[in-house]
Phi, psi and omega in degrees: 000328179293323182296332180293343178277351180286146178295324181292336178301317181284331183282326184227066182292337179296336177265313191282328178293310176297327178294321178295320177295319179296317178296321178297316179297320180290326177295318178294322176296322178294320177295320178296321178297318178295325180291331179287334180052058178284178177302159190301318184292322183297312180294327178298312179292321180294321179293322176299316179294314182296317181284341176281339182297311178297322178297313179297319178301313182295318180294314180296319180294318180294319180290332181284337176267141181258057181278148175287146176296144180285122181294340181282341181265132180280104179272132180266000000 
């Protein structure tokens, strides 16, 4: 819900709406993992994988579109 207040949310809904759904699914997966209470190493590795999925999705989606960089955003 916080992301919908961003200016970029309205400008590029093709990226941010699917990304928000992906983040919601990964959050639910993280909660399910916590409810299972597996051994310590398993949730650590699973959380790294689960939280990496939205990041990977966003990077792959951004690279697949050939959009011009936004002049309003300071790119380093």
